[in-house]
Amino acid sequence: MAITGIKGFNDILPNEVEKWQHIENTARRVFGLYGFSEIRIPILEKTELFARSIGDATDIVEKEMYSFTDKGDNRVTMRPEGTAGVIRSFIEHKLHAQDQVAKLYYMGPMFRYERPQKGRYRQFHQIGAELTGVTDPMADAQVLTMLCHFFAELGLTEPSLQINSLGCPECRPAYRQKLKDFLRSRLDSLCDDCRRRYETNPLRALDCKSTGCKEATADAPSVLDSLCAGCAEHFVKTQQYLKETGTAYEINPRMVRGLDYYTRTTFELVTGLLGAQSAVAAGGRYDSLIEELGGPALPGIGFAMGVERVVLLLAEQEFRKRPDIFIAALGEPARKEAYRLMCELQRLDVSVEMDYEGKSLKSQMRRADKFRSRFTLIIGEDELGRGNAVLKNMDEGVQEEIPIGAQEIAGRVKYPAR
Ligand code: HAM
């Protein structure tokens, strides 16, 4: 009998790998623009690291970790997430001594003993980023904007951003108590898990998927009404920064995360396209974690996305690398101009396609449709006579006549007006 792989551990076959590389390359490129550097950390860490950071009473630590005793009698765990290891490394190597503002990203396999289903595996992959040392909400907005920029670069219109604030050690205990008081008379309606977690982690009932918990918590007090002045101001300012750059979001006061280290801002990028596994990426602020792990008292914020879920989403939204521009040209002088412009734009880091065979405008436009380019540039004889071409934003359906100039066109394509 042939030996098969382990349940929940997947092979990524050659025909799939291209998508993975595209996602990883896009992350490297986009995160690089924001000044993030890659860090590579081990898969195996001391079990204690995860118990202390993620929290003893979380599902991950209680039920899902691949932990074992190695030959030297040490308790070790295959990392269930990346933040704890990155922060351990940040402290151990005193990266804060060079600059307390570290911007780090990582990618690789994580392990959780969960019940496998579509979008949920026992070995899965995350691409994550962490920013340390900044309390100002500008950091929250920057990290969120980078994450949304990444999804936009993949040409995905899903997922959408939901944000919340979980308060801080000053205001959260009071909210916890308020919620416990509210839940006390409703304990019988809660699912077994949430009833068991009532003392240790009552907030989890708010985002539990079971019908009983949903009904019992429908009128629960909102965490946002219990924020202290500092947390409330932080949340408002984060939103102001997001609005400043047109990053769309929704507030979801019922979002609680499955890891204990969060303070203030938390967020998820959610989609309706993947069934029960709706979170494609998630994260938040962790202003006490670095100190709790034995480092200096520095704040942090970060996120991780599930790469398998991004791959599924790309399949849902018909993955194809979308070129930035398709250039269509009418007549020989326009074709020459189009070719010159294409090469110049490619050197400016803009991806360009055109019809090398110079067919009719109709067939060129069919090819443009096939490529699903974000823009098309049409160079006709009349426009060329004026030194112009027509640039059409295919997603917005708007077009304008603009002067032919690679710099000018690259600018418009990379930073389309909203
Ligand atoms: P998390 O919400 O546990 O957060 O995981 C982040 C993402 O990893 C999820 O939104 C999901 O896309 C993916 N994911 C989690 N478990 C699985 C699984 N079993 N199968 C497939 N995909 C999965 C964290 O891990 C935090 N470290 C995020 C963070 C970084 N917070 C601050 N910095």
Tab-separated table of N, CA and C in Angstrom, residues 195-250:
chain	number	residue	atom	x	y	z
A	195	ARG	N	-19.669	28.533	27.356
A	195	ARG	CA	-20.023	28.402	28.775
A	195	ARG	C	-18.753	28.090	29.579
A	196	ARG	N	-17.926	27.211	29.013
A	196	ARG	CA	-16.682	26.842	29.688
A	196	ARG	C	-15.733	28.045	29.782
A	197	ARG	N	-15.772	28.899	28.729
A	197	ARG	CA	-14.851	30.048	28.687
A	197	ARG	C	-15.394	31.268	29.419
A	198	TYR	N	-16.600	31.130	30.007
A	198	TYR	CA	-17.262	32.283	30.624
A	198	TYR	C	-16.353	32.998	31.622
A	199	GLU	N	-15.640	32.242	32.446
A	199	GLU	CA	-14.769	32.855	33.450
A	199	GLU	C	-13.464	33.365	32.828
A	200	THR	N	-12.842	32.533	31.964
A	200	THR	CA	-11.494	32.859	31.490
A	200	THR	C	-11.477	33.798	30.283
A	201	ASN	N	-12.469	33.689	29.410
A	201	ASN	CA	-12.421	34.435	28.161
A	201	ASN	C	-13.839	34.728	27.650
A	202	PRO	N	-14.634	35.499	28.422
A	202	PRO	CA	-16.054	35.679	28.071
A	202	PRO	C	-16.274	36.395	26.733
A	203	LEU	N	-15.269	37.195	26.291
A	203	LEU	CA	-15.460	37.968	25.051
A	203	LEU	C	-15.676	37.082	23.832
A	204	ARG	N	-15.146	35.859	23.882
A	204	ARG	CA	-15.252	34.990	22.712
A	204	ARG	C	-16.694	34.707	22.306
A	205	ALA	N	-17.634	34.796	23.273
A	205	ALA	CA	-19.048	34.541	22.962
A	205	ALA	C	-19.567	35.517	21.905
A	206	LEU	N	-18.925	36.703	21.824
A	206	LEU	CA	-19.410	37.732	20.894
A	206	LEU	C	-19.231	37.343	19.433
A	207	ASP	N	-18.165	36.594	19.130
A	207	ASP	CA	-17.999	36.220	17.713
A	207	ASP	C	-18.133	34.717	17.488
A	208	CYS	N	-18.810	34.038	18.446
A	208	CYS	CA	-19.061	32.603	18.284
A	208	CYS	C	-20.124	32.410	17.200
A	209	LYS	N	-19.917	31.358	16.379
A	209	LYS	CA	-20.821	31.172	15.232
A	209	LYS	C	-22.098	30.400	15.602
A	210	SER	N	-22.162	29.829	16.828
A	210	SER	CA	-23.338	28.995	17.148
A	210	SER	C	-24.593	29.873	17.322
A	211	THR	N	-25.732	29.324	16.892
A	211	THR	CA	-26.971	30.113	16.888
A	211	THR	C	-27.319	30.591	18.299
A	212	GLY	N	-27.172	29.699	19.294
A	212	GLY	CA	-27.487	30.055	20.679
A	212	GLY	C	-26.683	31.265	21.137
A	213	CYS	N	-25.384	31.246	20.861
A	213	CYS	CA	-24.520	32.358	21.289
A	213	CYS	C	-24.866	33.634	20.539
A	214	LYS	N	-25.177	33.484	19.259
A	214	LYS	CA	-25.530	34.671	18.456
A	214	LYS	C	-26.758	35.348	19.044
A	215	GLU	N	-27.789	34.508	19.355
A	215	GLU	CA	-29.031	35.069	19.908
A	215	GLU	C	-28.801	35.652	21.288
A	216	ALA	N	-28.046	34.916	22.127
A	216	ALA	CA	-27.845	35.362	23.515
A	216	ALA	C	-27.057	36.668	23.591
A	217	THR	N	-26.197	36.913	22.580
A	217	THR	CA	-25.355	38.111	22.677
A	217	THR	C	-25.836	39.246	21.767
A	218	ALA	N	-27.016	39.049	21.154
A	218	ALA	CA	-27.490	40.052	20.184
A	218	ALA	C	-27.518	41.462	20.787
A	219	ASP	N	-27.947	41.588	22.043
A	219	ASP	CA	-28.023	42.925	22.650
A	219	ASP	C	-26.908	43.171	23.658
A	220	ALA	N	-25.821	42.445	23.532
A	220	ALA	CA	-24.721	42.592	24.508
A	220	ALA	C	-24.142	44.003	24.444
A	221	PRO	N	-23.617	44.498	25.553
A	221	PRO	CA	-22.991	45.825	25.528
A	221	PRO	C	-21.798	45.827	24.566
A	222	SER	N	-21.570	46.975	23.913
A	222	SER	CA	-20.477	47.072	22.934
A	222	SER	C	-19.187	47.497	23.630
A	223	VAL	N	-18.113	46.869	23.248
A	223	VAL	CA	-16.803	47.212	23.812
A	223	VAL	C	-16.475	48.685	23.539
A	224	LEU	N	-16.985	49.198	22.422
A	224	LEU	CA	-16.640	50.569	22.041
A	224	LEU	C	-17.230	51.600	23.009
A	225	ASP	N	-18.315	51.222	23.710
A	225	ASP	CA	-18.902	52.144	24.700
A	225	ASP	C	-18.127	52.131	26.009
A	226	SER	N	-17.197	51.186	26.165
A	226	SER	CA	-16.459	51.085	27.438
A	226	SER	C	-15.014	51.548	27.332
A	227	LEU	N	-14.611	52.058	26.153
A	227	LEU	CA	-13.208	52.453	25.987
A	227	LEU	C	-12.870	53.644	26.876
A	228	CYS	N	-11.649	53.653	27.438
A	228	CYS	CA	-11.201	54.820	28.203
A	228	CYS	C	-10.888	55.937	27.200
A	229	ALA	N	-10.659	57.150	27.719
A	229	ALA	CA	-10.483	58.305	26.820
A	229	ALA	C	-9.317	58.067	25.848
A	230	GLY	N	-8.213	57.496	26.353
A	230	GLY	CA	-7.030	57.277	25.508
A	230	GLY	C	-7.329	56.317	24.368
A	231	CYS	N	-8.021	55.218	24.676
A	231	CYS	CA	-8.330	54.220	23.639
A	231	CYS	C	-9.352	54.759	22.637
A	232	ALA	N	-10.325	55.525	23.163
A	232	ALA	CA	-11.350	56.092	22.269
A	232	ALA	C	-10.684	57.043	21.277
A	233	GLU	N	-9.750	57.866	21.771
A	233	GLU	CA	-9.075	58.832	20.907
A	233	GLU	C	-8.207	58.099	19.864
A	234	HIS	N	-7.547	57.051	20.317
A	234	HIS	CA	-6.702	56.274	19.412
A	234	HIS	C	-7.538	55.690	18.259
A	235	PHE	N	-8.712	55.198	18.602
A	235	PHE	CA	-9.593	54.576	17.605
A	235	PHE	C	-10.086	55.621	16.599
A	236	VAL	N	-10.471	56.792	17.118
A	236	VAL	CA	-10.952	57.864	16.228
A	236	VAL	C	-9.831	58.305	15.289
A	237	LYS	N	-8.629	58.469	15.847
A	237	LYS	CA	-7.516	58.964	15.015
A	237	LYS	C	-7.095	57.932	13.970
A	238	THR	N	-7.157	56.654	14.352
A	238	THR	CA	-6.845	55.604	13.370
A	238	THR	C	-7.782	55.742	12.176
A	239	GLN	N	-9.061	55.949	12.475
A	239	GLN	CA	-10.047	56.068	11.391
A	239	GLN	C	-9.801	57.311	10.556
A	240	GLN	N	-9.389	58.401	11.231
A	240	GLN	CA	-9.122	59.624	10.458
A	240	GLN	C	-7.992	59.393	9.465
A	241	TYR	N	-6.940	58.709	9.920
A	241	TYR	CA	-5.822	58.419	9.013
A	241	TYR	C	-6.266	57.524	7.852
A	242	LEU	N	-7.128	56.552	8.157
A	242	LEU	CA	-7.595	55.662	7.090
A	242	LEU	C	-8.376	56.452	6.054
A	243	LYS	N	-9.232	57.358	6.544
A	243	LYS	CA	-10.053	58.164	5.615
A	243	LYS	C	-9.170	59.058	4.759
A	244	GLU	N	-8.110	59.548	5.372
A	244	GLU	CA	-7.179	60.448	4.686
A	244	GLU	C	-6.684	59.847	3.369
A	245	THR	N	-6.468	58.534	3.337
A	245	THR	CA	-5.925	57.921	2.117
A	245	THR	C	-6.972	57.061	1.407
A	246	GLY	N	-8.230	57.219	1.798
A	246	GLY	CA	-9.296	56.504	1.101
A	246	GLY	C	-9.300	55.005	1.358
A	247	THR	N	-8.758	54.545	2.501
A	247	THR	CA	-8.810	53.114	2.829
A	247	THR	C	-10.184	52.803	3.436
A	248	ALA	N	-10.967	52.001	2.723
A	248	ALA	CA	-12.352	51.745	3.160
A	248	ALA	C	-12.378	50.731	4.300
A	249	TYR	N	-13.268	50.934	5.264
A	249	TYR	CA	-13.371	50.003	6.392
A	249	TYR	C	-14.791	50.043	6.949
A	250	GLU	N	-15.076	49.044	7.781
A	250	GLU	CA	-16.343	48.987	8.500
A	250	GLU	C	-15.995	48.753	9.963
